[in-house]
Coordinates of N, CA and C in Angstrom, one line a residue:
M1 N -14.5 -13.5 -23.4 CA -14.2 -12.1 -23.1 C -13.8 -12.1 -21.6
P2 N -12.7 -11.4 -21.3 CA -12.2 -11.3 -20.0 C -13.1 -10.5 -19.1
E3 N -13.0 -10.8 -17.8 CA -13.8 -10.1 -16.8 C -13.4 -8.6 -16.7
V4 N -14.4 -7.7 -16.6 CA -14.1 -6.3 -16.5 C -14.8 -5.8 -15.3
L5 N -14.0 -5.1 -14.4 CA -14.5 -4.5 -13.2 C -14.5 -3.0 -13.4
T6 N -15.5 -2.3 -12.9 CA -15.5 -0.8 -13.1 C -15.8 -0.1 -11.8
D7 N -15.3 1.1 -11.7 CA -15.6 2.0 -10.6 C -15.3 1.5 -9.2
L8 N -14.0 1.1 -9.1 CA -13.6 0.6 -7.8 C -13.2 1.8 -6.9
G9 N -13.8 2.0 -5.8 CA -13.6 3.1 -4.9 C -12.4 2.8 -3.9
N10 N -12.2 3.8 -3.0 CA -11.1 3.7 -2.1 C -11.2 2.4 -1.2
E11 N -12.4 2.1 -0.7 CA -12.5 0.9 0.1 C -12.1 -0.4 -0.6
R12 N -12.5 -0.5 -1.8 CA -12.2 -1.7 -2.6 C -10.7 -1.7 -2.9
I13 N -10.1 -0.6 -3.3 CA -8.7 -0.5 -3.5 C -7.9 -0.9 -2.3
R14 N -8.3 -0.5 -1.1 CA -7.6 -0.9 0.1 C -7.8 -2.4 0.4
E15 N -8.8 -3.0 -0.1 CA -8.9 -4.5 0.0 C -7.9 -5.2 -0.9
I16 N -7.5 -4.6 -2.0 CA -6.6 -5.2 -3.0 C -5.2 -4.9 -2.6
L17 N -4.9 -3.6 -2.3 CA -3.5 -3.1 -2.1 C -3.2 -3.0 -0.6
P18 N -2.0 -3.2 -0.2 CA -1.6 -3.1 1.3 C -1.4 -1.6 1.7
H19 N -1.3 -0.7 0.7 CA -0.9 0.7 1.0 C -2.0 1.4 1.8
R20 N -1.6 2.4 2.6 CA -2.5 3.2 3.4 C -2.0 4.7 3.3
W21 N -2.8 5.6 3.7 CA -2.5 7.0 3.6 C -1.2 7.2 4.4
P22 N -0.3 8.0 4.0 CA -0.3 8.9 2.8 C 0.2 8.2 1.5
M23 N 0.5 6.9 1.6 CA 1.2 6.2 0.5 C 0.2 5.5 -0.5
L24 N -1.1 5.5 -0.2 CA -2.1 5.0 -1.1 C -2.3 6.1 -2.1
L25 N -1.9 5.9 -3.3 CA -1.9 7.0 -4.3 C -2.8 6.7 -5.5
V26 N -3.8 5.9 -5.4 CA -4.8 5.7 -6.4 C -6.2 5.9 -5.7
D27 N -6.9 6.9 -6.1 CA -8.2 7.3 -5.5 C -9.3 6.4 -6.1
R28 N -9.3 6.1 -7.3 CA -10.4 5.4 -8.0 C -9.8 4.6 -9.2
V29 N -10.3 3.4 -9.3 CA -10.0 2.6 -10.5 C -11.2 2.6 -11.3
E30 N -11.2 3.2 -12.5 CA -12.3 3.4 -13.3 C -12.7 2.1 -14.0
R31 N -11.7 1.4 -14.5 CA -11.9 0.1 -15.3 C -10.6 -0.7 -15.1
V32 N -10.9 -2.0 -14.9 CA -9.7 -2.9 -14.8 C -10.1 -4.3 -15.4
E33 N -9.2 -4.8 -16.3 CA -9.3 -6.1 -16.8 C -8.2 -6.9 -16.1
P34 N -8.5 -7.7 -15.1 CA -7.5 -8.4 -14.3 C -6.4 -9.1 -15.2
G35 N -5.2 -8.8 -14.9 CA -4.1 -9.4 -15.7 C -3.7 -8.6 -16.9
L36 N -4.5 -7.7 -17.4 CA -4.3 -7.0 -18.7 C -4.1 -5.5 -18.6
R37 N -5.1 -4.8 -18.1 CA -5.0 -3.3 -18.1 C -5.9 -2.7 -17.2
A38 N -5.7 -1.4 -16.9 CA -6.6 -0.6 -16.1 C -6.4 0.9 -16.3
T39 N -7.4 1.6 -15.9 CA -7.4 3.1 -15.9 C -7.8 3.5 -14.5
G40 N -7.3 4.6 -14.0 CA -7.7 5.1 -12.7 C -7.3 6.6 -12.5
V41 N -7.6 7.1 -11.3 CA -7.4 8.5 -11.1 C -6.7 8.7 -9.7
K42 N -5.7 9.6 -9.7 CA -5.1 10.1 -8.5 C -5.4 11.6 -8.4
N43 N -6.2 12.0 -7.5 CA -6.5 13.5 -7.3 C -5.4 14.1 -6.4
V44 N -4.7 15.0 -7.0 CA -3.6 15.6 -6.3 C -4.1 16.8 -5.5
A45 N -4.0 16.7 -4.1 CA -4.5 17.7 -3.2 C -3.4 18.5 -2.6
A46 N -3.6 19.8 -2.4 CA -2.6 20.7 -1.9 C -2.3 20.4 -0.4
T47 N -3.1 19.6 0.3 CA -2.9 19.2 1.7 C -2.0 18.0 1.8
E48 N -1.5 17.4 0.7 CA -0.7 16.3 0.8 C 0.7 16.7 1.4
P49 N 1.3 15.8 2.3 CA 2.5 16.2 3.0 C 3.7 16.5 2.2
W50 N 3.9 16.0 1.0 CA 5.1 16.3 0.2 C 5.2 17.7 -0.2
F51 N 4.1 18.4 -0.3 CA 4.1 19.8 -0.8 C 4.7 20.8 0.2
Q52 N 4.9 20.4 1.5 CA 5.5 21.2 2.4 C 7.0 21.5 2.1
G53 N 7.6 20.5 1.4 CA 9.0 20.6 1.1 C 9.3 20.4 -0.4
H54 N 8.3 20.2 -1.2 CA 8.5 20.0 -2.7 C 7.6 20.7 -3.5
F55 N 7.6 21.9 -3.7 CA 8.5 22.9 -3.2 C 7.6 23.9 -2.5
P56 N 7.9 24.5 -1.4 CA 7.0 25.4 -0.7 C 6.5 26.6 -1.5
D57 N 7.3 27.1 -2.3 CA 6.9 28.3 -3.1 C 6.4 28.0 -4.5
E58 N 6.6 26.7 -4.9 CA 6.1 26.3 -6.2 C 5.8 24.8 -6.2
A59 N 4.7 24.4 -5.6 CA 4.3 23.0 -5.4 C 4.4 22.2 -6.6
V60 N 5.1 21.1 -6.6 CA 5.2 20.1 -7.7 C 5.0 18.7 -7.0
F61 N 4.1 17.9 -7.6 CA 4.0 16.5 -7.2 C 5.2 15.7 -7.6
P62 N 5.9 15.1 -6.7 CA 7.2 14.5 -7.1 C 7.0 13.4 -8.2
G63 N 7.9 13.4 -9.1 CA 7.9 12.4 -10.2 C 7.9 10.9 -9.7
V64 N 8.6 10.7 -8.6 CA 8.7 9.4 -8.0 C 7.3 9.0 -7.5
L65 N 6.5 9.9 -7.1 CA 5.1 9.6 -6.6 C 4.2 9.4 -7.8
V66 N 4.4 10.1 -8.9 CA 3.7 9.8 -10.2 C 3.9 8.3 -10.6
T67 N 5.2 8.0 -10.5 CA 5.6 6.6 -10.8 C 5.0 5.6 -9.9
E68 N 5.0 5.9 -8.6 CA 4.4 5.1 -7.6 C 2.9 4.9 -7.8
S69 N 2.2 6.0 -8.2 CA 0.8 5.9 -8.5 C 0.5 4.9 -9.7
L70 N 1.4 5.0 -10.7 CA 1.2 4.1 -11.8 C 1.5 2.7 -11.4
A71 N 2.5 2.5 -10.5 CA 2.9 1.1 -10.0 C 1.7 0.6 -9.2
Q72 N 1.1 1.4 -8.4 CA -0.1 0.9 -7.6 C -1.2 0.5 -8.5
L73 N -1.5 1.3 -9.5 CA -2.6 0.9 -10.5 C -2.2 -0.4 -11.1
S74 N -1.0 -0.6 -11.5 CA -0.5 -1.8 -12.1 C -0.6 -3.0 -11.1
G75 N -0.4 -2.6 -9.8 CA -0.5 -3.6 -8.7 C -1.9 -4.1 -8.6
V76 N -2.9 -3.3 -8.9 CA -4.3 -3.7 -8.9 C -4.5 -4.8 -10.0
V77 N -4.0 -4.5 -11.2 CA -4.1 -5.4 -12.3 C -3.5 -6.7 -11.9
F78 N -2.3 -6.7 -11.4 CA -1.5 -7.8 -11.0 C -2.2 -8.6 -9.9
A79 N -2.6 -8.0 -8.9 CA -3.3 -8.7 -7.7 C -4.6 -9.4 -8.2
L80 N -5.4 -8.7 -9.0 CA -6.6 -9.3 -9.4 C -6.5 -10.4 -10.4
A81 N -5.2 -10.6 -10.9 CA -4.9 -11.7 -11.8 C -4.4 -12.9 -11.0
G82 N -4.3 -12.8 -9.6 CA -3.9 -13.9 -8.8 C -2.6 -13.8 -8.2
A83 N -1.9 -12.6 -8.3 CA -0.6 -12.4 -7.6 C -0.8 -12.4 -6.1
G84 N 0.2 -12.6 -5.3 CA 0.1 -12.5 -3.9 C -0.3 -11.2 -3.4
P85 N -0.5 -11.1 -2.1 CA -1.0 -9.8 -1.5 C -0.1 -8.6 -1.6
I86 N 1.2 -8.8 -1.9 CA 2.1 -7.7 -2.0 C 2.9 -7.9 -3.3
G87 N 2.8 -6.9 -4.2 CA 3.7 -7.0 -5.4 C 4.7 -5.9 -5.2
Y88 N 6.0 -6.2 -5.5 CA 7.1 -5.3 -5.4 C 7.4 -4.6 -6.7
L89 N 7.6 -3.3 -6.7 CA 8.1 -2.6 -7.8 C 9.6 -3.0 -8.0
T90 N 9.9 -3.6 -9.1 CA 11.3 -4.1 -9.3 C 12.0 -3.5 -10.4
G91 N 11.3 -2.7 -11.2 CA 12.0 -2.0 -12.3 C 11.2 -0.8 -12.8
V92 N 11.9 0.2 -13.3 CA 11.4 1.4 -13.9 C 12.3 1.6 -15.1
R93 N 11.7 1.6 -16.3 CA 12.5 1.8 -17.5 C 11.9 2.9 -18.4
S94 N 12.7 3.7 -18.9 CA 12.4 4.7 -19.9 C 11.2 5.6 -19.4
M95 N 11.2 5.9 -18.1 CA 10.2 6.8 -17.6 C 10.6 8.2 -17.9
R96 N 9.6 8.9 -18.6 CA 9.8 10.3 -19.0 C 8.7 11.2 -18.4
F97 N 9.2 12.4 -17.9 CA 8.2 13.3 -17.3 C 8.1 14.5 -18.3
R98 N 6.9 14.8 -18.7 CA 6.7 15.8 -19.8 C 6.4 17.2 -19.2
R99 N 5.7 17.3 -18.0 CA 5.4 18.6 -17.4 C 5.1 18.3 -16.0
P100 N 5.3 19.4 -15.1 CA 5.0 19.2 -13.7 C 3.5 18.9 -13.4
V101 N 3.3 18.2 -12.3 CA 1.9 17.9 -11.8 C 1.8 18.8 -10.6
R102 N 0.7 19.5 -10.5 CA 0.5 20.5 -9.4 C -0.8 20.1 -8.6
P103 N -0.8 20.7 -7.4 CA -2.0 20.5 -6.6 C -3.3 21.0 -7.4
G104 N -4.3 20.2 -7.2 CA -5.6 20.5 -8.0 C -5.7 19.6 -9.3
D105 N -4.6 19.1 -9.7 CA -4.6 18.2 -10.9 C -5.3 16.9 -10.7
A106 N -6.0 16.4 -11.6 CA -6.5 15.0 -11.6 C -5.6 14.2 -12.5
L107 N -4.8 13.4 -11.9 CA -3.9 12.6 -12.6 C -4.6 11.3 -13.2
R108 N -4.7 11.2 -14.5 CA -5.4 10.1 -15.1 C -4.4 9.1 -15.4
L109 N -4.5 7.9 -14.8 CA -3.5 6.8 -14.9 C -4.0 5.7 -15.9
A110 N -3.0 5.2 -16.6 CA -3.3 4.0 -17.4 C -2.1 3.0 -17.4
T111 N -2.4 1.8 -17.4 CA -1.4 0.7 -17.4 C -1.9 -0.4 -18.3
E112 N -1.0 -1.1 -19.0 CA -1.3 -2.2 -19.8 C -0.1 -3.2 -19.8
R113 N -0.4 -4.4 -19.5 CA 0.6 -5.5 -19.4 C 1.3 -5.6 -20.8
S114 N 2.6 -5.6 -20.8 CA 3.3 -5.7 -22.0 C 4.2 -7.0 -22.1
A115 N 4.5 -7.6 -20.9 CA 5.3 -8.9 -20.8 C 5.1 -9.4 -19.4
G116 N 5.5 -10.7 -19.3 CA 5.5 -11.3 -18.0 C 5.6 -12.8 -18.0
G117 N 5.8 -13.3 -16.8 CA 6.0 -14.7 -16.6 C 6.7 -15.0 -15.3
R118 N 6.4 -16.2 -14.7 CA 7.1 -16.7 -13.5 C 7.1 -15.6 -12.4
G119 N 6.0 -15.0 -12.1 CA 5.9 -14.1 -11.0 C 6.3 -12.6 -11.3
F120 N 6.7 -12.3 -12.5 CA 7.0 -11.0 -12.9 C 6.1 -10.5 -14.0
C121 N 5.7 -9.2 -14.0 CA 5.0 -8.6 -15.1 C 5.5 -7.2 -15.4
E122 N 5.6 -6.9 -16.7 CA 6.0 -5.6 -17.1 C 4.7 -4.9 -17.6
Y123 N 4.6 -3.6 -17.3 CA 3.5 -2.8 -17.7 C 4.0 -1.5 -18.4
K124 N 3.3 -1.2 -19.5 CA 3.5 0.1 -20.2 C 2.5 1.1 -19.5
V125 N 3.0 2.2 -19.0 CA 2.2 3.1 -18.1 C 2.2 4.5 -18.7
S126 N 1.2 5.2 -18.4 CA 1.1 6.7 -18.7 C 0.2 7.4 -17.7
A127 N 0.5 8.7 -17.6 CA -0.3 9.6 -16.7 C -0.5 10.8 -17.5
R128 N -1.8 11.3 -17.4 CA -2.2 12.5 -18.2 C -2.9 13.5 -17.2
V129 N -2.8 14.7 -17.5 CA -3.6 15.8 -16.9 C -4.2 16.6 -18.0
D130 N -5.5 16.8 -17.9 CA -6.3 17.5 -18.9 C -6.0 17.0 -20.3
G131 N -5.8 15.7 -20.5 CA -5.6 15.1 -21.8 C -4.1 15.1 -22.3
S132 N -3.2 15.8 -21.6 CA -1.8 15.9 -22.0 C -1.0 14.9 -21.2
V133 N -0.1 14.2 -21.9 CA 0.8 13.2 -21.2 C 1.7 14.0 -20.3
V134 N 1.8 13.6 -19.0 CA 2.7 14.2 -18.1 C 3.9 13.2 -17.7
A135 N 3.6 11.9 -17.9 CA 4.6 10.9 -17.6 C 4.3 9.6 -18.4
E136 N 5.3 8.9 -18.8 CA 5.1 7.6 -19.5 C 6.4 6.8 -19.4
G137 N 6.2 5.5 -19.5 CA 7.4 4.6 -19.4 C 6.9 3.2 -19.2
S138 N 7.8 2.3 -18.6 CA 7.5 0.9 -18.3 C 7.9 0.7 -16.9
I139 N 7.2 -0.2 -16.2 CA 7.5 -0.6 -14.9 C 7.4 -2.1 -14.8
T140 N 8.1 -2.7 -13.9 CA 8.0 -4.2 -13.6 C 7.6 -4.4 -12.2
L141 N 6.7 -5.3 -12.0 CA 6.3 -5.8 -10.7 C 6.6 -7.2 -10.5
A142 N 6.9 -7.6 -9.2 CA 7.2 -9.0 -8.9 C 6.3 -9.5 -7.8
D143 N 5.9 -10.7 -7.9 CA 5.2 -11.4 -6.8 C 6.1 -12.2 -6.0
P144 N 6.5 -11.8 -4.8 CA 7.5 -12.6 -4.0 C 7.0 -14.0 -3.7
S145 N 5.7 -14.2 -3.6 CA 5.2 -15.5 -3.3 C 5.4 -16.5 -4.4
A146 N 5.6 -16.0 -5.6 CA 5.8 -16.8 -6.8 C 7.3 -16.9 -7.2
T147 N 8.1 -16.1 -6.6 CA 9.5 -16.1 -6.9 C 10.4 -16.5 -5.7
N148 N 9.8 -17.2 -4.8 CA 10.6 -17.6 -3.6 C 11.2 -16.5 -2.8
G149 N 10.5 -15.3 -2.8 CA 11.0 -14.2 -2.1 C 12.1 -13.4 -2.8
K150 N 12.5 -13.9 -4.0 CA 13.5 -13.2 -4.8 C 12.9 -12.2 -5.7
V151 N 13.3 -10.9 -5.7 CA 12.8 -9.9 -6.6 C 13.9 -9.2 -7.3

């Protein structure tokens, strides 16, 4: 049975990922099976800098940041499976956004490895708010230390 880690907080996430505020977009990893899958949470706060301009009169968490949150959770799975210290987002495929994410939402993140090899991994990802899917698709990460710096 694969190793399962639970309840990774901000400090542990910062040990795994190189991201820092405001670009660290995973607040908690609830469960991770290194190399396979994970679930986590991004709490969307009204004080985040993007809401000043996106959009001042109707705040919406940018879809690209939802995607980045999912990529970071996937990066935790990737890194804990032995990838180098930085994994690059190299592909986004079939990402669909079902409804806006707003300040105050708890973005529930999920990722599961669907393919991979030779320093690359593809993950099927989804984000939910209050049980409803707000985004889903596939992303690919690359480990530049395993691909001679080519991504």
